[in-house]
mmCIF file of C-alpha atoms in Angstrom:
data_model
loop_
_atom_site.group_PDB
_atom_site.id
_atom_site.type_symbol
_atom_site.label_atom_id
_atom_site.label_comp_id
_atom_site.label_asym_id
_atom_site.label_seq_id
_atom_site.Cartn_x
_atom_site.Cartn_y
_atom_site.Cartn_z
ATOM 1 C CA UNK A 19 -122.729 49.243 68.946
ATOM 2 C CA UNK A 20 -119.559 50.144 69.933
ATOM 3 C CA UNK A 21 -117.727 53.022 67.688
ATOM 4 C CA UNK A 22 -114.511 51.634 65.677
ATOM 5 C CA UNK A 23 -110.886 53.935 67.521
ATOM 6 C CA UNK A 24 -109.082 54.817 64.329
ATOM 7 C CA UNK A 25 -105.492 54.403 65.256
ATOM 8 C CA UNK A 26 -103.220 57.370 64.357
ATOM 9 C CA UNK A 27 -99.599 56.315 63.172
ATOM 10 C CA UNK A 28 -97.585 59.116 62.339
ATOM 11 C CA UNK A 29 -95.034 59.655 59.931
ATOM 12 C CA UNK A 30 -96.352 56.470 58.034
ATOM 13 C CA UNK A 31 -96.315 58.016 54.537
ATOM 14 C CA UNK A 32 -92.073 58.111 55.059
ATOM 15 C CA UNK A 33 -91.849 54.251 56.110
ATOM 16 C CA UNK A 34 -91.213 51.818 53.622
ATOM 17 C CA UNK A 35 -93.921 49.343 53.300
ATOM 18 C CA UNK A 36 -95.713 47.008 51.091
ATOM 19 C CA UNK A 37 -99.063 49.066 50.915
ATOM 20 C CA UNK A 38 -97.348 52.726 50.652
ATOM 21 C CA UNK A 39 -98.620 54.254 47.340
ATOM 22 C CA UNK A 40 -96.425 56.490 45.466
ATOM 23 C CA UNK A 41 -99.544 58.899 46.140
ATOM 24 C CA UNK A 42 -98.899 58.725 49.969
ATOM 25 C CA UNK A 43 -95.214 59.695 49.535
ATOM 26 C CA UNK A 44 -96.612 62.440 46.591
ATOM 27 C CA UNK A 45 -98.725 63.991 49.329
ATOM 28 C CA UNK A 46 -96.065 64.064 52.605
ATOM 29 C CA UNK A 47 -93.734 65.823 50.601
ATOM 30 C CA UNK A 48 -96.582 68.203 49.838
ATOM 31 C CA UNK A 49 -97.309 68.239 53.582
ATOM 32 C CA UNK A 50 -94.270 69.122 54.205
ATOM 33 C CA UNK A 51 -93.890 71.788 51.226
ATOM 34 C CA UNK A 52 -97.137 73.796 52.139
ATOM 35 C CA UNK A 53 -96.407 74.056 55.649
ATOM 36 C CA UNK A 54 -92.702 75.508 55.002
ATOM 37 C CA UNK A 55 -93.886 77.896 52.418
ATOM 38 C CA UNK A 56 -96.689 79.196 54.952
ATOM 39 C CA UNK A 57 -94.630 79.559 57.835
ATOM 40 C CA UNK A 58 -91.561 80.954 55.722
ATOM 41 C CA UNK A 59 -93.983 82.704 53.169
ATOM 42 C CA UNK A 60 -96.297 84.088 55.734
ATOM 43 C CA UNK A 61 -92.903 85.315 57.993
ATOM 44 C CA UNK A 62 -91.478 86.837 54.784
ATOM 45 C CA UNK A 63 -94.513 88.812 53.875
ATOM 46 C CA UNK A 64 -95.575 89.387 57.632
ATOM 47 C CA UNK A 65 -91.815 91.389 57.683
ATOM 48 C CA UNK A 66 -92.672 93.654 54.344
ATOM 49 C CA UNK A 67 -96.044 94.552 55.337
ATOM 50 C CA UNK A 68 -95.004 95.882 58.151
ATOM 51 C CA UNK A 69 -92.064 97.791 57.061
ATOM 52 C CA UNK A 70 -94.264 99.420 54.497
ATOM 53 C CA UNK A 71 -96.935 100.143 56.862
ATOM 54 C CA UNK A 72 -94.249 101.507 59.275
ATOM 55 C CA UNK A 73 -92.633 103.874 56.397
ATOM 56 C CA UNK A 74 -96.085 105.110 55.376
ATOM 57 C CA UNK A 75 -96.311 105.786 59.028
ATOM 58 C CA UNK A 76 -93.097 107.541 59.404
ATOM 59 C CA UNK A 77 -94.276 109.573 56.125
ATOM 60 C CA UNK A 78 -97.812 110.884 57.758
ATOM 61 C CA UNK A 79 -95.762 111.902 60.967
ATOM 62 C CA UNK A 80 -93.227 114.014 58.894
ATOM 63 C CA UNK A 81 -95.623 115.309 56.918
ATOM 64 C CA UNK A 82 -97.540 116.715 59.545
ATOM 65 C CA UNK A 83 -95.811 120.244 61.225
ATOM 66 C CA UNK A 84 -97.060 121.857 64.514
ATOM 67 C CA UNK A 85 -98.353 125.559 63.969
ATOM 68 C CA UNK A 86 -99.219 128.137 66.716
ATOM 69 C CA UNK A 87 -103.093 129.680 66.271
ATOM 70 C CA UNK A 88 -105.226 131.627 68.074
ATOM 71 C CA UNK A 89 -108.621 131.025 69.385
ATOM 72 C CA UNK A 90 -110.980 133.832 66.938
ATOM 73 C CA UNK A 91 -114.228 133.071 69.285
ATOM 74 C CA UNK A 92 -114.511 131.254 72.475
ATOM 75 C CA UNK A 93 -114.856 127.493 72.332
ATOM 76 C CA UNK A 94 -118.050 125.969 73.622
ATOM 77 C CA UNK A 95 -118.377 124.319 76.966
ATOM 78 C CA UNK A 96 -117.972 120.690 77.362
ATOM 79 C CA UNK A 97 -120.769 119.185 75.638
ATOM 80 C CA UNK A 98 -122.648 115.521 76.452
ATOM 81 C CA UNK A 99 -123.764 112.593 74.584
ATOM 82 C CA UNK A 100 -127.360 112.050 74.334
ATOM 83 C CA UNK A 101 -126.633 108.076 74.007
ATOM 84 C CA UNK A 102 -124.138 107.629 76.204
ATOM 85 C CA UNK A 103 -124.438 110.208 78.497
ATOM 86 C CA UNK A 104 -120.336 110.179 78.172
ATOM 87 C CA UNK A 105 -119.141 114.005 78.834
ATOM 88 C CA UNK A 106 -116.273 115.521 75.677
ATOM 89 C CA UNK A 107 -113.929 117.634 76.812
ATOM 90 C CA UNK A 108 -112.966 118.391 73.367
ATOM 91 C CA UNK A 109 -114.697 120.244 70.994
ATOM 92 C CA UNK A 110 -114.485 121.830 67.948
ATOM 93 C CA UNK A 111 -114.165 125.294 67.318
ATOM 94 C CA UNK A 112 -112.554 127.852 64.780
ATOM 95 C CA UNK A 113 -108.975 128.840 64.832
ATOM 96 C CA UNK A 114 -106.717 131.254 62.759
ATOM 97 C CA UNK A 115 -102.809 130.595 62.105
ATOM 98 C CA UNK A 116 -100.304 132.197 59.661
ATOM 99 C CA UNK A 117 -98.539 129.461 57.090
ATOM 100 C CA UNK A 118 -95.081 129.042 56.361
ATOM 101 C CA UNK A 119 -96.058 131.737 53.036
ATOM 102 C CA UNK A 120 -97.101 134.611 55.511
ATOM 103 C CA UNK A 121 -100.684 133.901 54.655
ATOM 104 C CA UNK A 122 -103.542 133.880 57.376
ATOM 105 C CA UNK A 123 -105.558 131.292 57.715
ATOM 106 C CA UNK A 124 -108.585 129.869 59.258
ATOM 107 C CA UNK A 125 -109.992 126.533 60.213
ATOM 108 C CA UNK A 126 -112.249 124.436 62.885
ATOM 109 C CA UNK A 127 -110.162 121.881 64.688
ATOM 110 C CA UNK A 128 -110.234 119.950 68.352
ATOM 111 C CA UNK A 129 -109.843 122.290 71.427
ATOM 112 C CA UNK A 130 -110.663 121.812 75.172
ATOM 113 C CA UNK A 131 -113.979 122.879 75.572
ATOM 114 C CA UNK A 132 -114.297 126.344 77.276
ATOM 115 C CA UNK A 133 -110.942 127.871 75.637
ATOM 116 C CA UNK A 134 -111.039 131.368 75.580
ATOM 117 C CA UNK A 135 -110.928 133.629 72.576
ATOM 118 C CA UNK A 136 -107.549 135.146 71.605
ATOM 119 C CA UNK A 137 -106.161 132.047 73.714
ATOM 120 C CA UNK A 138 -102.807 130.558 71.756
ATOM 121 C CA UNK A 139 -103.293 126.584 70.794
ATOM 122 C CA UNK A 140 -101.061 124.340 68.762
ATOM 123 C CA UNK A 141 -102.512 122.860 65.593
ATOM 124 C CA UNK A 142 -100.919 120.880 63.023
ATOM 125 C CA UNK A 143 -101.101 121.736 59.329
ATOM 126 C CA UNK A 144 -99.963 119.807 56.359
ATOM 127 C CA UNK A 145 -97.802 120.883 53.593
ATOM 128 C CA UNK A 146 -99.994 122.896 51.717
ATOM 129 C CA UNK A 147 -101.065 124.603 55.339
ATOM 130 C CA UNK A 148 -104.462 122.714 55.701
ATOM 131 C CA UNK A 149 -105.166 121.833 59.334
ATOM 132 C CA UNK A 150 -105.070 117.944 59.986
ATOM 133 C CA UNK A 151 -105.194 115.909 63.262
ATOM 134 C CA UNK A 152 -101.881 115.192 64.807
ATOM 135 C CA UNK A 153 -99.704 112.582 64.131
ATOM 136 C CA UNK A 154 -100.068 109.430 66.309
ATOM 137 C CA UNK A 155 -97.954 108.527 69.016
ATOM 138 C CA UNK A 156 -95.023 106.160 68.424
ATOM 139 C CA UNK A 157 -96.825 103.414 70.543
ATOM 140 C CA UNK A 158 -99.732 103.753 68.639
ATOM 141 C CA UNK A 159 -97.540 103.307 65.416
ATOM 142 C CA UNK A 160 -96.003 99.872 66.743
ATOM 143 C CA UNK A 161 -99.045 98.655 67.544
ATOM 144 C CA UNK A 162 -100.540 99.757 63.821
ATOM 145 C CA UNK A 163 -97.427 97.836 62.548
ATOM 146 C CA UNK A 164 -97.484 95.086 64.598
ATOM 147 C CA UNK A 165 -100.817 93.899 63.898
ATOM 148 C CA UNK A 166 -100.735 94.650 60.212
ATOM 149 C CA UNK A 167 -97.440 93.009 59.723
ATOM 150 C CA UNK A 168 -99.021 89.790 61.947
ATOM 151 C CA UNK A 169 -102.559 90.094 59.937
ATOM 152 C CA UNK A 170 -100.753 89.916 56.768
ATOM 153 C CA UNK A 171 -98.581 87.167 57.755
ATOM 154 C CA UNK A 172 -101.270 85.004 59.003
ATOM 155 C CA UNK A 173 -103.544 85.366 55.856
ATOM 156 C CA UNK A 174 -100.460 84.467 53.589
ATOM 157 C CA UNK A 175 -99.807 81.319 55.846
ATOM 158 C CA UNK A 176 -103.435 80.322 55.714
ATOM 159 C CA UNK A 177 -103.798 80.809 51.655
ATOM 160 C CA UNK A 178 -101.007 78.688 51.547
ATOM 161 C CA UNK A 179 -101.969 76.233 53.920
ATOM 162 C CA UNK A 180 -105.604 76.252 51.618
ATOM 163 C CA UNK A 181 -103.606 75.794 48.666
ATOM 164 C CA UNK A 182 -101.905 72.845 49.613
ATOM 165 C CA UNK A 183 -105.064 71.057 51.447
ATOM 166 C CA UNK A 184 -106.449 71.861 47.662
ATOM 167 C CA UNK A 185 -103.946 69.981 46.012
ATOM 168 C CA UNK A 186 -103.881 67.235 48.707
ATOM 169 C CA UNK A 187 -107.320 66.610 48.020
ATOM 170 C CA UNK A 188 -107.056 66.330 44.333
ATOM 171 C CA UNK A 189 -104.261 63.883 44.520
ATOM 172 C CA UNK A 190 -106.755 61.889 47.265
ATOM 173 C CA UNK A 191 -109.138 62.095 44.361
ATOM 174 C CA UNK A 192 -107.227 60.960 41.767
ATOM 175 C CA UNK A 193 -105.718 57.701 44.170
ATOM 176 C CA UNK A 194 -109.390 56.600 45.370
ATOM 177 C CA UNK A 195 -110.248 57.014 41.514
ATOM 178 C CA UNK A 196 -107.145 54.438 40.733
ATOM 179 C CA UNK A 197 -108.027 52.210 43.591
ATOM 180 C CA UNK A 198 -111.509 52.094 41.787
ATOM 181 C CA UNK A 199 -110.551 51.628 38.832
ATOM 182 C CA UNK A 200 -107.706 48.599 40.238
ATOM 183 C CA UNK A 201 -110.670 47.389 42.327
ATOM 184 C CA UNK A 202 -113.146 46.735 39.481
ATOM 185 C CA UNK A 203 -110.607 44.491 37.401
ATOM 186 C CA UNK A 204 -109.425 42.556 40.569
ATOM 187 C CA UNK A 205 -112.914 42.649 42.959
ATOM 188 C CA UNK A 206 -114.722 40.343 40.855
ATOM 189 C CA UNK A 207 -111.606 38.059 41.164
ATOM 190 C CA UNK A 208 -112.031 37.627 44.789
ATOM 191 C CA UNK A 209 -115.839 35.529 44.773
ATOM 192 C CA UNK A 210 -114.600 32.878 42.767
ATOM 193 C CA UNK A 211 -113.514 29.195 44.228
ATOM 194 C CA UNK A 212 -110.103 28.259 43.234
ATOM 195 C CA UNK A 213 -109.070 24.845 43.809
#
């Protein structure tokens, strides 16, 4: 049994014809709605997200101030992974700095394994003189934006794009449920002889 080829006609709910329901024209213009609100929509919020992300970025990094400290004891030797087997170069290890107040302080942060004690290193401190990592790179940061801007973007469009396949299918439901309805009074029309 050979398989029926559906032929594929396009832009046949704009033509005028005979057997065009006003449910066919309903559902292009929806078509044609949801896809310009997700590509617009998803463009327009694709653009905010990232410029938010990008000023919460831009935030972090001036928030974030380099402070000179010095090694109190000396920092453990490069240590190994016992899954991996990979080999850190970095380690952590305790430091002591003097804030922006004139008060000593002392923390653990990252070092390179086998610094010395009384060695000067470069931390970075917050405002309140806590130690934090330090800020990322600005490639890093394009990247972060980027991808969050694109992420958001492409969820937007494809909400929208769910939306309007929602909607499409209720107006489907409603026009097979006419075409029932239209079919029951005329169907029974059909097996009769006329002469």
């Amino acid at each position: 049994m050979r398989k029926a080829q559906r032929t594929r006609i396009r832009g046949w709910r704009w033509r005028r014809n005979p057997l065009r329901r006003r449910s066919d024209v309903v559902e292009a213009r929806i078509i044609l709605a949801t896809w310009a609100a997700a590509v617009v929509g998803g463009a327009a919020v694709g653009a905010v997200v990232a410029q938010a992300v990008d000023g919460a970025l831009e935030h972090d990094r001036a928030g974030r101030m380099p402070v000179s400290a010095v090694m109190v004891r000396s920092a453990p030797s490069a240590t190994r992974g016992v899954a991996t087997g990979a080999t850190y170069d970095r380690v952590r290890a305790e430091v002591r700095w003097t804030d922006t107040g004139g008060t000593v302080r002392t923390g653990e942060t990252s070092v390179r394994a086998g610094t010395a004690a009384g060695t000067a290193v470069t931390v970075w401190t917050d405002g309140r003189g806590h130690l934090v990592s330090g800020p990322i790179g600005s490639a890093e940061a394009a990247a972060r934006v980027g991808l969050t801007g694109a992420g958001a973007g492409l969820v937007d469009g494809l909400l929208v794009l769910a939306a309007g396949r929602t909607v499409r299918l209720r107006i489907e439901r409603r026009a097979t449920d006419a075409w029932a309805v239209e079919w029951a009074r005329v169907g029974p029309q059909w097996g009769r002889r006329t002469s």
